[in-house]
Amino acid sequence: MNVPIDVSNVILKTNRLTLRPFCQSDLDELFEYASVDGVGQMAGWKPHENIAESQKILDMFINEKKTFALVLGGKVIGSVGIERYNEDLYAEFADKKAREIGYVLSKDYWGQGLMPEAVNEVIRYCFEDLGLDMLFCGHSDLNKQSARVQQKCGFHFCKTYEYETRMGTIASCIGNILTKEEWLSRKI
């Protein structure tokens, strides 16, 4: 079952990153990375065409209280969200407390290990602080970078499914899972 999430007063730190709630002053930096071709398409959304589009997304991030701004050296370079998962798709886990992790990173910072660093900290927060039983994380079958992040963070295959993207297309998705027990065994 999806559990309530509110990260509006949560700040997480890693060796290189700060994960904090989004605020209105992040608008220009959100637009900077979200408007770049190739960043959103693999996750099923088009590059932002204008600042107004980024403002709508920023308002959603702030109001829904489930998405962290990913900050490096004082600059917002991406996001990690603790999303609602599709309970119908994963009906066999209805008795478990769970959420789904989603993320995006500025193209300028790809290949530096930043996203696994951020996702691992959000996983820790979800299991230790929120007491979740499991996490889901999915990626398009074409998105090899996202697949690699999930593999590095301990997620493993659960099922394949199709979904409608925000661009109105149908994409094949690999649904991965990580249980608290699996995560704990990796920490030892």
CSV table of C-alpha atoms in Angstrom, one decimal:
chain,number,residue,atom,x,y,z
A,1,MET,CA,0.0,0.0,0.0
A,2,ASN,CA,1.1,3.5,-0.7
A,3,VAL,CA,2.0,5.3,2.5
A,4,PRO,CA,1.7,9.1,3.0
A,5,ILE,CA,4.9,11.1,2.2
A,6,ASP,CA,5.8,14.6,3.3
A,7,VAL,CA,9.4,15.8,2.6
A,8,SER,CA,8.7,19.5,3.1
A,9,ASN,CA,10.9,19.6,6.2
A,10,VAL,CA,13.4,16.9,5.3
A,11,ILE,CA,17.0,17.5,4.3
A,12,LEU,CA,19.3,14.6,3.4
A,13,LYS,CA,23.0,14.7,2.8
A,14,THR,CA,25.5,12.5,1.0
A,15,ASN,CA,29.2,13.0,0.5
A,16,ARG,CA,28.6,15.4,-2.4
A,17,LEU,CA,24.9,16.2,-2.4
A,18,THR,CA,22.2,17.8,-0.5
A,19,LEU,CA,18.6,16.6,-1.1
A,20,ARG,CA,16.0,19.1,0.1
A,21,PRO,CA,12.5,20.2,-0.7
A,22,PHE,CA,12.1,22.4,-3.8
A,23,CYS,CA,11.4,26.1,-3.4
A,24,GLN,CA,10.4,28.9,-5.8
A,25,SER,CA,13.9,30.1,-6.2
A,26,ASP,CA,14.8,26.8,-7.9
A,27,LEU,CA,12.7,27.7,-11.0
A,28,ASP,CA,15.6,28.8,-13.3
A,29,GLU,CA,17.8,25.8,-12.5
A,30,LEU,CA,14.9,23.4,-12.9
A,31,PHE,CA,14.2,24.9,-16.3
A,32,GLU,CA,17.9,24.8,-17.2
A,33,TYR,CA,18.1,21.0,-16.9
A,34,ALA,CA,14.5,20.1,-17.8
A,35,SER,CA,14.6,22.0,-21.1
A,36,VAL,CA,17.6,20.0,-22.4
A,37,ASP,CA,16.9,17.5,-25.2
A,38,GLY,CA,17.5,13.9,-24.0
A,39,VAL,CA,16.9,14.4,-20.3
A,40,GLY,CA,13.2,13.7,-20.0
A,41,GLN,CA,12.4,11.6,-23.0
A,42,MET,CA,13.8,8.4,-21.6
A,43,ALA,CA,11.4,8.9,-18.6
A,44,GLY,CA,8.5,9.7,-20.9
A,45,TRP,CA,8.3,13.5,-20.8
A,46,LYS,CA,9.3,16.1,-23.3
A,47,PRO,CA,11.9,18.8,-22.6
A,48,HIS,CA,10.2,21.9,-21.0
A,49,GLU,CA,9.5,24.4,-23.8
A,50,ASN,CA,9.3,27.5,-21.6
A,51,ILE,CA,9.7,28.7,-18.0
A,52,ALA,CA,5.9,28.5,-17.5
A,53,GLU,CA,6.0,24.8,-18.0
A,54,SER,CA,8.8,24.4,-15.5
A,55,GLN,CA,6.8,26.6,-13.1
A,56,LYS,CA,3.8,24.2,-13.2
A,57,ILE,CA,6.2,21.3,-12.4
A,58,LEU,CA,7.9,23.3,-9.6
A,59,ASP,CA,4.4,24.1,-8.1
A,60,MET,CA,3.6,20.4,-8.3
A,61,PHE,CA,6.9,19.4,-6.6
A,62,ILE,CA,6.2,22.0,-3.8
A,63,ASN,CA,2.5,21.2,-3.3
A,64,GLU,CA,2.8,17.4,-3.4
A,65,LYS,CA,5.7,17.4,-0.9
A,66,LYS,CA,7.2,14.1,-2.2
A,67,THR,CA,10.1,15.3,-4.4
A,68,PHE,CA,13.6,16.3,-3.3
A,69,ALA,CA,15.7,18.9,-5.2
A,70,LEU,CA,19.2,17.4,-5.9
A,71,VAL,CA,21.7,20.1,-5.0
A,72,LEU,CA,25.5,20.0,-5.9
A,73,GLY,CA,27.6,23.0,-4.9
A,74,GLY,CA,24.5,25.1,-4.3
A,75,LYS,CA,23.0,24.4,-7.7
A,76,VAL,CA,19.8,22.3,-8.4
A,77,ILE,CA,20.9,19.6,-10.9
A,78,GLY,CA,18.0,17.1,-10.7
A,79,SER,CA,15.3,15.6,-8.5
A,80,VAL,CA,14.4,12.4,-6.7
A,81,GLY,CA,10.7,11.7,-6.0
A,82,ILE,CA,9.1,9.2,-3.6
A,83,GLU,CA,6.2,8.6,-5.9
A,84,ARG,CA,2.9,6.7,-5.5
A,85,TYR,CA,3.2,3.3,-7.1
A,86,ASN,CA,0.5,1.5,-9.1
A,87,GLU,CA,-1.2,-0.6,-6.6
A,88,ASP,CA,-3.2,-2.5,-9.2
A,89,LEU,CA,0.1,-3.5,-11.1
A,90,TYR,CA,1.7,-4.7,-7.8
A,91,ALA,CA,-1.5,-6.1,-6.2
A,92,GLU,CA,0.5,-9.0,-4.7
A,93,PHE,CA,2.2,-6.5,-2.4
A,94,ALA,CA,-1.0,-4.9,-1.0
A,95,ASP,CA,-0.1,-5.7,2.6
A,96,LYS,CA,3.3,-4.0,2.3
A,97,LYS,CA,4.2,-0.4,3.0
A,98,ALA,CA,5.8,0.8,-0.2
A,99,ARG,CA,6.4,3.7,-2.6
A,100,GLU,CA,8.2,4.1,-6.0
A,101,ILE,CA,11.3,6.1,-6.6
A,102,GLY,CA,11.7,8.3,-9.7
A,103,TYR,CA,14.6,10.5,-10.6
A,104,VAL,CA,16.1,12.9,-13.2
A,105,LEU,CA,19.6,14.4,-13.5
A,106,SER,CA,21.0,17.2,-15.6
A,107,LYS,CA,22.8,15.9,-18.6
A,108,ASP,CA,25.8,17.9,-17.5
A,109,TYR,CA,26.3,15.6,-14.6
A,110,TRP,CA,25.7,12.2,-16.1
A,111,GLY,CA,28.3,9.5,-15.6
A,112,GLN,CA,29.7,10.9,-12.3
A,113,GLY,CA,27.9,8.5,-9.9
A,114,LEU,CA,25.7,11.2,-8.5
A,115,MET,CA,22.3,9.6,-9.1
A,116,PRO,CA,23.2,6.3,-7.4
A,117,GLU,CA,24.6,8.4,-4.5
A,118,ALA,CA,21.3,10.3,-4.2
A,119,VAL,CA,19.0,7.3,-4.7
A,120,ASN,CA,20.9,5.3,-2.1
A,121,GLU,CA,20.3,8.0,0.4
A,122,VAL,CA,16.6,8.2,-0.4
A,123,ILE,CA,16.4,4.4,-0.1
A,124,ARG,CA,18.0,4.7,3.4
A,125,TYR,CA,15.5,7.4,4.3
A,126,CYS,CA,12.5,5.3,3.1
A,127,PHE,CA,13.6,2.2,5.0
A,128,GLU,CA,15.1,3.7,8.2
A,129,ASP,CA,13.1,6.9,8.7
A,130,LEU,CA,9.8,6.1,7.0
A,131,GLY,CA,9.7,2.4,7.9
A,132,LEU,CA,8.7,1.2,4.4
A,133,ASP,CA,8.8,-2.5,3.6
A,134,MET,CA,9.7,-2.2,-0.1
A,135,LEU,CA,10.4,0.2,-2.9
A,136,PHE,CA,9.7,0.0,-6.6
A,137,CYS,CA,11.6,1.7,-9.4
A,138,GLY,CA,11.0,1.4,-13.1
A,139,HIS,CA,12.7,2.4,-16.3
A,140,SER,CA,11.9,2.3,-20.0
A,141,ASP,CA,13.4,-0.8,-21.6
A,142,LEU,CA,15.6,1.6,-23.7
A,143,ASN,CA,16.9,3.6,-20.8
A,144,LYS,CA,20.2,1.8,-20.0
A,145,GLN,CA,21.5,4.6,-17.7
A,146,SER,CA,18.5,4.4,-15.4
A,147,ALA,CA,18.7,0.6,-15.4
A,148,ARG,CA,22.3,0.9,-14.3
A,149,VAL,CA,21.4,3.3,-11.5
A,150,GLN,CA,18.8,0.8,-10.2
A,151,GLN,CA,21.2,-2.1,-10.4
A,152,LYS,CA,23.8,-0.2,-8.5
A,153,CYS,CA,21.3,0.5,-5.8
A,154,GLY,CA,20.2,-3.1,-5.4
A,155,PHE,CA,16.9,-3.1,-7.3
A,156,HIS,CA,16.1,-6.3,-9.2
A,157,PHE,CA,13.6,-7.4,-11.8
A,158,CYS,CA,10.0,-7.8,-10.7
A,159,LYS,CA,7.9,-7.5,-13.9
A,160,THR,CA,7.6,-5.9,-17.4
A,161,TYR,CA,4.6,-3.8,-18.2
A,162,GLU,CA,3.4,-1.1,-20.6
A,163,TYR,CA,2.5,2.5,-19.6
A,164,GLU,CA,1.3,5.6,-21.3
A,165,THR,CA,4.0,8.4,-21.2
A,166,ARG,CA,3.3,12.1,-20.6
A,167,MET,CA,4.0,12.4,-24.4
A,168,GLY,CA,1.0,10.2,-25.1
A,169,THR,CA,3.0,7.2,-26.4
A,170,ILE,CA,3.0,3.6,-25.0
A,171,ALA,CA,6.3,2.5,-23.6
A,172,SER,CA,7.6,-0.9,-22.3
A,173,CYS,CA,8.8,-0.6,-18.8
A,174,ILE,CA,11.0,-2.8,-16.6
A,175,GLY,CA,9.6,-2.8,-13.0
A,176,ASN,CA,12.2,-3.4,-10.3
A,177,ILE,CA,11.9,-3.9,-6.6
A,178,LEU,CA,14.0,-3.7,-3.5
A,179,THR,CA,12.8,-5.0,-0.1
A,180,LYS,CA,14.0,-3.7,3.2
A,181,GLU,CA,15.4,-7.1,4.0
A,182,GLU,CA,17.4,-7.1,0.8
A,183,TRP,CA,18.7,-3.6,1.5
A,184,LEU,CA,19.7,-4.5,5.1
A,185,SER,CA,21.6,-7.6,3.8
A,186,ARG,CA,23.6,-5.3,1.4
A,187,LYS,CA,24.6,-3.0,4.3
A,188,ILE,CA,26.3,-5.7,6.3
